[in-house]
């Protein structure tokens, strides 16, 4: 949703078939990848990118997906991590990669940057009022 809002090309990782179907209907046909199998994700993302690299990734997956995502980034690329389980530390990233890494934890961001959170929630609220937000189906 956010990538469409700022005008970026989107690829999405989802696991359940109904989520793949929903995203295909939303215009992501041929650009959904597995969130269940790291190898399938790596192969599918590489094929979709061709000789290109990602400028940005918002990630909430763990384990092999993190390493693979870093490998898919451009040198000046950025990975923003919103997951909580098995995420890389800043020290591990520094030892392994030369691109940018940011961990985003909304629970602590609310306390540390309430002005940012307030602005973000206002933007989401305005987009919801304009009926331009689309959530994933629950089943």
PDB file of N, CA and C in Angstrom, residues 75-114:
ATOM      1  N   UNK A  75      24.121  -1.383  -3.504  1.00  0.00           N
ATOM      2  CA  UNK A  75      25.095  -0.960  -2.496  1.00  0.00           C
ATOM      3  C   UNK A  75      24.559   0.177  -1.646  1.00  0.00           C
ATOM      4  N   UNK A  76      23.814   1.085  -2.255  1.00  0.00           N
ATOM      5  CA  UNK A  76      23.248   2.197  -1.491  1.00  0.00           C
ATOM      6  C   UNK A  76      21.822   1.890  -1.045  1.00  0.00           C
ATOM      7  N   UNK A  77      21.419   0.613  -1.106  1.00  0.00           N
ATOM      8  CA  UNK A  77      20.067   0.214  -0.740  1.00  0.00           C
ATOM      9  C   UNK A  77      19.836   0.268   0.752  1.00  0.00           C
ATOM     10  N   UNK A  78      18.583   0.180   1.113  1.00  0.00           N
ATOM     11  CA  UNK A  78      18.196   0.281   2.517  1.00  0.00           C
ATOM     12  C   UNK A  78      17.196  -0.809   2.862  1.00  0.00           C
ATOM     13  N   UNK A  79      17.454  -1.493   3.982  1.00  0.00           N
ATOM     14  CA  UNK A  79      16.514  -2.462   4.524  1.00  0.00           C
ATOM     15  C   UNK A  79      15.989  -1.918   5.843  1.00  0.00           C
ATOM     16  N   UNK A  80      14.675  -1.813   5.946  1.00  0.00           N
ATOM     17  CA  UNK A  80      14.033  -1.413   7.191  1.00  0.00           C
ATOM     18  C   UNK A  80      13.362  -2.651   7.770  1.00  0.00           C
ATOM     19  N   UNK A  81      13.754  -3.014   8.962  1.00  0.00           N
ATOM     20  CA  UNK A  81      13.302  -4.235   9.611  1.00  0.00           C
ATOM     21  C   UNK A  81      12.212  -3.901  10.616  1.00  0.00           C
ATOM     22  N   UNK A  82      11.021  -4.497  10.428  1.00  0.00           N
ATOM     23  CA  UNK A  82       9.942  -4.283  11.384  1.00  0.00           C
ATOM     24  C   UNK A  82       9.613  -5.557  12.156  1.00  0.00           C
ATOM     25  N   UNK A  83      10.355  -6.624  11.899  1.00  0.00           N
ATOM     26  CA  UNK A  83      10.140  -7.874  12.620  1.00  0.00           C
ATOM     27  C   UNK A  83      10.721  -7.799  14.024  1.00  0.00           C
ATOM     28  N   UNK A  84      10.387  -8.758  14.830  1.00  0.00           N
ATOM     29  CA  UNK A  84      10.875  -8.817  16.208  1.00  0.00           C
ATOM     30  C   UNK A  84      11.675 -10.086  16.491  1.00  0.00           C
ATOM     31  N   UNK A  85      11.445 -11.145  15.701  1.00  0.00           N
ATOM     32  CA  UNK A  85      12.081 -12.434  15.965  1.00  0.00           C
ATOM     33  C   UNK A  85      13.284 -12.643  15.049  1.00  0.00           C
ATOM     34  N   UNK A  86      14.388 -13.056  15.644  1.00  0.00           N
ATOM     35  CA  UNK A  86      15.589 -13.452  14.891  1.00  0.00           C
ATOM     36  C   UNK A  86      16.034 -12.385  13.896  1.00  0.00           C
ATOM     37  N   UNK A  87      15.957 -11.127  14.277  1.00  0.00           N
ATOM     38  CA  UNK A  87      16.431 -10.053  13.403  1.00  0.00           C
ATOM     39  C   UNK A  87      17.933  -9.879  13.600  1.00  0.00           C
ATOM     40  N   UNK A  88      18.576  -9.295  12.609  1.00  0.00           N
ATOM     41  CA  UNK A  88      20.004  -9.053  12.699  1.00  0.00           C
ATOM     42  C   UNK A  88      20.273  -7.886  13.641  1.00  0.00           C
ATOM     43  N   UNK A  89      21.385  -7.969  14.346  1.00  0.00           N
ATOM     44  CA  UNK A  89      21.829  -6.828  15.154  1.00  0.00           C
ATOM     45  C   UNK A  89      22.555  -5.848  14.238  1.00  0.00           C
ATOM     46  N   UNK A  90      22.709  -4.624  14.694  1.00  0.00           N
ATOM     47  CA  UNK A  90      23.465  -3.644  13.920  1.00  0.00           C
ATOM     48  C   UNK A  90      24.902  -4.111  13.729  1.00  0.00           C
ATOM     49  N   UNK A  91      25.462  -4.785  14.750  1.00  0.00           N
ATOM     50  CA  UNK A  91      26.840  -5.288  14.666  1.00  0.00           C
ATOM     51  C   UNK A  91      26.972  -6.371  13.595  1.00  0.00           C
ATOM     52  N   UNK A  92      26.008  -7.280  13.531  1.00  0.00           N
ATOM     53  CA  UNK A  92      26.050  -8.330  12.499  1.00  0.00           C
ATOM     54  C   UNK A  92      25.936  -7.708  11.112  1.00  0.00           C
ATOM     55  N   UNK A  93      25.050  -6.755  10.954  1.00  0.00           N
ATOM     56  CA  UNK A  93      24.904  -6.084   9.669  1.00  0.00           C
ATOM     57  C   UNK A  93      26.203  -5.394   9.281  1.00  0.00           C
ATOM     58  N   UNK A  94      26.814  -4.680  10.211  1.00  0.00           N
ATOM     59  CA  UNK A  94      28.058  -3.953   9.936  1.00  0.00           C
ATOM     60  C   UNK A  94      29.159  -4.903   9.463  1.00  0.00           C
ATOM     61  N   UNK A  95      29.223  -6.100  10.037  1.00  0.00           N
ATOM     62  CA  UNK A  95      30.247  -7.073   9.670  1.00  0.00           C
ATOM     63  C   UNK A  95      29.980  -7.717   8.312  1.00  0.00           C
ATOM     64  N   UNK A  96      28.718  -7.773   7.889  1.00  0.00           N
ATOM     65  CA  UNK A  96      28.371  -8.523   6.689  1.00  0.00           C
ATOM     66  C   UNK A  96      28.031  -7.682   5.470  1.00  0.00           C
ATOM     67  N   UNK A  97      27.587  -6.449   5.648  1.00  0.00           N
ATOM     68  CA  UNK A  97      27.013  -5.694   4.534  1.00  0.00           C
ATOM     69  C   UNK A  97      27.516  -4.256   4.497  1.00  0.00           C
ATOM     70  N   UNK A  98      27.410  -3.669   3.321  1.00  0.00           N
ATOM     71  CA  UNK A  98      27.804  -2.267   3.183  1.00  0.00           C
ATOM     72  C   UNK A  98      26.615  -1.357   2.902  1.00  0.00           C
ATOM     73  N   UNK A  99      25.400  -1.897   2.853  1.00  0.00           N
ATOM     74  CA  UNK A  99      24.233  -1.049   2.628  1.00  0.00           C
ATOM     75  C   UNK A  99      23.630  -0.616   3.969  1.00  0.00           C
ATOM     76  N   UNK A 100      22.501   0.046   3.940  1.00  0.00           N
ATOM     77  CA  UNK A 100      21.920   0.647   5.136  1.00  0.00           C
ATOM     78  C   UNK A 100      20.890  -0.268   5.780  1.00  0.00           C
ATOM     79  N   UNK A 101      20.815  -0.212   7.101  1.00  0.00           N
ATOM     80  CA  UNK A 101      19.932  -1.079   7.874  1.00  0.00           C
ATOM     81  C   UNK A 101      19.313  -0.271   9.003  1.00  0.00           C
ATOM     82  N   UNK A 102      17.991  -0.333   9.115  1.00  0.00           N
ATOM     83  CA  UNK A 102      17.290   0.348  10.187  1.00  0.00           C
ATOM     84  C   UNK A 102      16.281  -0.605  10.794  1.00  0.00           C
ATOM     85  N   UNK A 103      16.289  -0.691  12.119  1.00  0.00           N
ATOM     86  CA  UNK A 103      15.272  -1.474  12.811  1.00  0.00           C
ATOM     87  C   UNK A 103      14.189  -0.511  13.276  1.00  0.00           C
ATOM     88  N   UNK A 104      12.943  -0.859  12.982  1.00  0.00           N
ATOM     89  CA  UNK A 104      11.814  -0.020  13.369  1.00  0.00           C
ATOM     90  C   UNK A 104      10.939  -0.831  14.313  1.00  0.00           C
ATOM     91  N   UNK A 105      10.814  -0.354  15.528  1.00  0.00           N
ATOM     92  CA  UNK A 105       9.940  -0.994  16.508  1.00  0.00           C
ATOM     93  C   UNK A 105       8.888   0.032  16.917  1.00  0.00           C
ATOM     94  N   UNK A 106       7.672  -0.154  16.437  1.00  0.00           N
ATOM     95  CA  UNK A 106       6.636   0.832  16.696  1.00  0.00           C
ATOM     96  C   UNK A 106       6.365   1.017  18.189  1.00  0.00           C
ATOM     97  N   UNK A 107       6.531  -0.049  18.966  1.00  0.00           N
ATOM     98  CA  UNK A 107       6.279   0.093  20.397  1.00  0.00           C
ATOM     99  C   UNK A 107       7.219   1.117  21.038  1.00  0.00           C
ATOM    100  N   UNK A 108       8.496   1.101  20.669  1.00  0.00           N
ATOM    101  CA  UNK A 108       9.420   2.085  21.236  1.00  0.00           C
ATOM    102  C   UNK A 108       9.430   3.387  20.433  1.00  0.00           C
ATOM    103  N   UNK A 109       9.089   3.343  19.147  1.00  0.00           N
ATOM    104  CA  UNK A 109       9.060   4.560  18.333  1.00  0.00           C
ATOM    105  C   UNK A 109       7.996   5.524  18.835  1.00  0.00           C
ATOM    106  N   UNK A 110       6.898   4.997  19.335  1.00  0.00           N
ATOM    107  CA  UNK A 110       5.838   5.855  19.875  1.00  0.00           C
ATOM    108  C   UNK A 110       6.394   6.707  21.010  1.00  0.00           C
ATOM    109  N   UNK A 111       7.228   6.113  21.868  1.00  0.00           N
ATOM    110  CA  UNK A 111       7.830   6.857  22.978  1.00  0.00           C
ATOM    111  C   UNK A 111       8.962   7.764  22.517  1.00  0.00           C
ATOM    112  N   UNK A 112       9.790   7.295  21.575  1.00  0.00           N
ATOM    113  CA  UNK A 112      10.982   8.025  21.165  1.00  0.00           C
ATOM    114  C   UNK A 112      10.698   9.139  20.166  1.00  0.00           C
ATOM    115  N   UNK A 113       9.706   8.987  19.316  1.00  0.00           N
ATOM    116  CA  UNK A 113       9.405   9.985  18.284  1.00  0.00           C
ATOM    117  C   UNK A 113       7.893  10.134  18.119  1.00  0.00           C
ATOM    118  N   UNK A 114       7.221  10.639  19.155  1.00  0.00           N
ATOM    119  CA  UNK A 114       5.764  10.738  19.061  1.00  0.00           C
ATOM    120  C   UNK A 114       5.304  11.644  17.920  1.00  0.00           C
TER     121      UNK A 114
END
